[in-house]
Amino acid sequence: MNKNLTRRKFLQSASLAAAAVPLSRVAPAQASFVAGEFGAPGSFSETKTVTGGICEMCFWRCQVVGKTRDNRLVKLEGNPKSVDNGKSICARGNAGIQLLYDPDRLKYPLKNVGKRGAPKWKRISWDEALDETAAQLTKIQKKYGPHAVAMFPHGASSVYPQQFLQYTGTPNVSAASFYQCRGVRDMAYMTTFGFSPGEKVDMANAKAILLLGSHLGENVHVSHLKQYLKGLENGAKLIVVDPRFSAAAAKADVWVKIKPGTDTAFLMAIMKHLLDKGIYDKKFVEDNCTGLAEFKEGLAHSSLDWAAKICDLPAEQIKEVAEIIGKNAPNVSIHPGRHTTWHGNDFQRLRAQACLTAILGAYAVPGGLIRHKSMKLGKAPWAKGVFAEDCDLATFWPFKPPGTPTDAIRETSITSKPYPIKAWVAWGQNPIQTIPNQERTIKSLQNMDFVLVTDIMPTDITMYADILLPEASYLERYDYIKKGTQWNPADEQVQYVSARMPLVEPMFERKDSVWITNELAKRMGYGDNIPVQSVEELVDKRLAKANLSIKALRELDGIYLQKGKSPYVTDPAKRKFEFDTDSGMIELSSEIIADNDFSPVPTFIPVEEVPKGFARLVYGRSAVHTFNRSQNNVWLHHEMPENPFWINDDNARAMGLKDGDRIALENQDGVRSRNTTIIKVTPGIRKDTVYLAHGFGSMNPALSVGHGKGIDDQALITKMVIDPETGATGMRNNFVRIIKDGKAISFPA
Ligand SMILES: Nc1nc2c(c(=O)[nH]1)N[C@H]1C(S)=C(S)[C@@H](COP(=O)(O)OP(=O)(O)OC[C@H]3O[C@@H](n4cnc5c(=O)[nH]c(N)nc54)[C@H](O)[C@@H]3O)O[C@H]1N2
Ligand SMILES: Nc1nc2c(c(=O)[nH]1)N[C@H]1C(S)=C(S)[C@@H](COP(=O)(O)OP(=O)(O)OC[C@H]3O[C@@H](n4cnc5c(=O)[nH]c(N)nc54)[C@H](O)[C@@H]3O)O[C@H]1N2
Ligand code: SF4
Ligand SMILES: [Mo]
């Protein structure tokens, strides 16, 4: 049989986007494929099952088991004991095997004897790599202060080294998961509800679900999708607000084709309509919310017609959405979103989402926002860092998430104001692809005295390293503890704890991040302060608080389960809660926000209009890739080798373009895409908007599969609008036109 065909079928059956079948049916029945693929004929009875794996093809971290044969991993499956993802994993999860054995992977410590950006690699020993890194970081910290080292972490393995660098005295850490992802959401909900919501809305038991952006189905997080699909199977009404006909829009009862950047106005009109008509949970608001009068006053101008004009929607549709939500309250999931750094006016939008949740009383009820209690674990970190008083670069953003806003670090790295930053450390983050305005990022990197990168693949950021360290991948190491709360099939609450365990031994000279960090710490004079001697000790120390250990978890097939408490409080007499805000209540109007000179009630801040001849570039996920990190994965590349450029069909006709045409793009600043892609002509996108899946167009020629395939959206995002409350990076304020056969084609008015 044709191998590629088999692969394709395999992935389609595993891909949640391709298959709208219940997830429970997705994972099994792929046995024949793997047996053929790895040569050794036979069945799985010859393989060994290794439990305790936790996927990190993305950051949802599904619980997996590995099938191994002769110490080689031949298949990944969901852990049957999992009450979270269950036996299901997604296409990317399955393809973890291809990452593990990717011949392009980093194998040994490397030293760049060429230039940053055009590296020449020399293999060196771990001793040499660690000695040189420690010497460079120590020298820089002695000369310029400890804060002269900036760190860009992402992923489970970056936590320990991040804590170490903070311990040495630098606050300059910018996590992609906060500043380019969910930090703004967390801060908006913290100021409103007093906790960060995760994506913990009870979609499985909702009567209506509202998704703003949140393109579930392309955004694939297995257990989250299961909950969503269960909700839809149970008949929940689905409202999807998106300028594009996303995978979620395709399942929606109402698709709201909103003008990008205007969601806050949409939400304000809905809230005003509900309050005016008295369709809200008066008792819940009275008992649990503060600032209703100011809140109402702030919405006074937000009529349906006002929003309709701003959002370019029929007023009737906004009313329809309000009424669906109102009618089904409180069993409504107002999804908090995840990637929420959109237009730089995001804190206010997310505050509006939180306030809408509150007035509907959609908290601690089936379908609503849930504050789960998961089991308590111990801590075993480096002691907290002490920072010099005047080294905080984040003085403008009172509601910033932990760390330092990315752009503040980058600008300081270029200007040395108010003090020099002279070393960058990237650990599991690819700032070239992650942060808008690549030119500034590259300029910052070129300005450093020293750049350290720890990675598993040769990606764009690794081209700028002076020393490049190879880490063991998530399939070859201990590290992350996944705990949480879920429903089991009998609809009971279950708390679970699992810890990532290696499914195979690390190959070549790859090491785990605790080992690497400790070896650096010893060489930098912190040997006496090391909190744990190994990653196993770290995990065991944390588990001990729950009377667990690696050994105990191994005996439990990788997952400890215990019955949890229902998260619902439905007895009206008991629905008065204590929230961790200043007032102890949900803050519809927030004094602390007012004290910092921002609008205390959600307010709409307009975004820049699309210039003549251009369309607004928005982006999102591909179901079969994770950002840039999966681009070299043979199986996934085979599924989606490049990212088609979505363009409205009327526009295409007027511009003389047809489906499949090969094009390049140019943005408002004259920056052209490095590569080309094909266009997808569709009625499923607004005329003023165009779309690319994020993460394509890798620059690193060491990627033999992914290099130069598709268009890198980040390269075209040269302008960012920093969210004024949080310092998060708004990146949907860029505009493009098309380049075909060397000529620019403008968008019609
Ligand atoms: N397969 C896969 N799944 C993933 C990931 C992955 O890399 N691959 N990454 C994971 C991570 S870390 C994250 S943060 C999430 C991100 O996934 P989400 O949180 O779902 O991301 P969003 O930006 O909310 O959604 C993108 C959608 O927003 C729409 N959009 C653009 N502008 C606007 C606007 O102004 N208003 C509205 N209403 N919609 C708009 C786009 O058309 C697109 O459909 O996905 C997660 N899941
Ligand atoms: N234009 C645009 N920008 C975006 C987004 C977007 O949609 N569009 N999405 C934003 C969002 S939501 C997020 S979360 C961020 C994601 O931003 P990143 O986390 O920077 O994204 P990745 O492409 O996954 O790059 C991670 C790097 O970590 C490496 N890596 C993978 N596994 C390991 C490991 O185990 N150890 C180590 N040391 N390294 C590892 C990868 O090879 C890669 O070089 O991007 C944000 N930026
Ligand atoms: S959603 Fe897919 S890629 Fe992400 S952790 Fe789960 S199986 Fe892995
Ligand atoms: Mo993210």
Short mmCIF file of N, CA, C and O and ligand atoms in Angstrom, two decimals, residues 16 54-64 85 88-94 220-223 474 626, ligand 3:
data_model
loop_
_atom_site.label_atom_id
_atom_site.label_comp_id
_atom_site.label_asym_id
_atom_site.label_seq_id
_atom_site.Cartn_x
_atom_site.Cartn_y
_atom_site.Cartn_z
N LEU A 16 -9.07 15.95 14.94
CA LEU A 16 -10.38 16.37 15.43
C LEU A 16 -11.05 17.30 14.46
O LEU A 16 -12.26 17.36 14.37
N ILE A 54 3.01 12.53 29.33
CA ILE A 54 2.14 13.71 29.19
C ILE A 54 2.58 14.43 27.92
O ILE A 54 3.74 14.81 27.78
N CYS A 55 1.65 14.57 27.01
CA CYS A 55 1.96 15.17 25.72
C CYS A 55 2.35 16.63 25.89
O CYS A 55 1.85 17.31 26.78
N GLU A 56 3.28 17.10 25.07
CA GLU A 56 3.51 18.54 25.00
C GLU A 56 3.74 18.96 23.55
O GLU A 56 4.55 19.83 23.25
N MET A 57 3.00 18.29 22.68
CA MET A 57 2.96 18.82 21.32
C MET A 57 2.22 20.15 21.34
O MET A 57 2.37 20.97 20.45
N CYS A 58 1.35 20.34 22.36
CA CYS A 58 0.88 21.68 22.67
C CYS A 58 0.76 21.76 24.18
O CYS A 58 1.05 20.80 24.88
N PHE A 59 0.32 22.89 24.69
CA PHE A 59 0.39 23.10 26.13
C PHE A 59 -0.84 22.64 26.88
O PHE A 59 -1.04 23.00 28.04
N TRP A 60 -1.68 21.86 26.22
CA TRP A 60 -2.85 21.31 26.94
C TRP A 60 -2.44 20.11 27.78
O TRP A 60 -3.02 19.82 28.80
N ARG A 61 -1.41 19.41 27.29
CA ARG A 61 -0.77 18.35 28.06
C ARG A 61 -1.71 17.19 28.38
O ARG A 61 -2.03 16.93 29.56
N CYS A 62 -2.12 16.49 27.34
CA CYS A 62 -2.96 15.32 27.51
C CYS A 62 -2.15 14.17 28.11
O CYS A 62 -0.94 14.06 27.90
N GLN A 63 -2.86 13.31 28.83
CA GLN A 63 -2.20 12.17 29.47
C GLN A 63 -2.11 11.03 28.46
O GLN A 63 -3.12 10.63 27.88
N VAL A 64 -0.90 10.55 28.25
CA VAL A 64 -0.70 9.54 27.20
C VAL A 64 0.06 8.32 27.73
O VAL A 64 0.69 8.38 28.79
N ASN A 85 -8.47 13.73 28.85
CA ASN A 85 -8.54 13.44 27.41
C ASN A 85 -8.99 12.01 27.13
O ASN A 85 -9.37 11.68 26.00
N SER A 88 -8.32 9.51 23.89
CA SER A 88 -8.14 10.31 22.67
C SER A 88 -6.92 11.21 22.75
O SER A 88 -6.65 11.81 23.78
N ILE A 89 -6.22 11.30 21.66
CA ILE A 89 -5.26 12.37 21.47
C ILE A 89 -5.47 12.90 20.06
O ILE A 89 -6.13 12.27 19.25
N CYS A 90 -4.91 14.07 19.78
CA CYS A 90 -5.17 14.68 18.47
C CYS A 90 -4.06 14.30 17.49
O CYS A 90 -3.12 13.58 17.83
N ALA A 91 -4.18 14.79 16.29
CA ALA A 91 -3.20 14.48 15.24
C ALA A 91 -1.79 14.84 15.68
O ALA A 91 -0.84 14.09 15.45
N ARG A 92 -1.67 16.01 16.34
CA ARG A 92 -0.34 16.44 16.77
C ARG A 92 0.20 15.53 17.85
O ARG A 92 1.38 15.20 17.89
N GLY A 93 -0.70 15.12 18.75
CA GLY A 93 -0.29 14.21 19.80
C GLY A 93 0.26 12.91 19.24
O GLY A 93 1.32 12.43 19.64
N ASN A 94 -0.47 12.36 18.29
CA ASN A 94 0.00 11.14 17.62
C ASN A 94 1.36 11.33 16.98
O ASN A 94 2.21 10.43 17.00
N VAL A 220 -7.25 23.19 18.97
CA VAL A 220 -7.56 21.81 19.40
C VAL A 220 -6.90 21.54 20.76
O VAL A 220 -5.66 21.50 20.86
N HIS A 221 -7.70 21.41 21.77
CA HIS A 221 -7.27 20.97 23.09
C HIS A 221 -8.23 19.85 23.45
O HIS A 221 -9.43 20.11 23.68
N VAL A 222 -7.76 18.63 23.50
CA VAL A 222 -8.67 17.48 23.41
C VAL A 222 -9.80 17.50 24.45
O VAL A 222 -10.97 17.44 24.09
N SER A 223 -9.47 17.61 25.74
CA SER A 223 -10.56 17.50 26.73
C SER A 223 -11.52 18.68 26.62
O SER A 223 -12.72 18.55 26.84
N TYR A 474 9.70 16.12 25.67
CA TYR A 474 8.69 15.74 26.66
C TYR A 474 8.48 14.23 26.73
O TYR A 474 7.91 13.74 27.70
N THR A 626 1.14 23.08 15.73
CA THR A 626 1.22 23.94 16.91
C THR A 626 2.19 25.06 16.58
O THR A 626 3.40 24.81 16.46
S1 SF4 B 3 -4.34 18.58 22.44
FE1 SF4 B 3 -3.14 17.24 21.08
S2 SF4 B 3 -1.11 18.18 20.96
FE2 SF4 B 3 -2.18 19.13 22.69
S3 SF4 B 3 -1.52 17.95 24.45
FE3 SF4 B 3 -3.42 17.00 23.72
S4 SF4 B 3 -2.79 15.40 22.29
FE4 SF4 B 3 -1.04 16.72 22.64
#
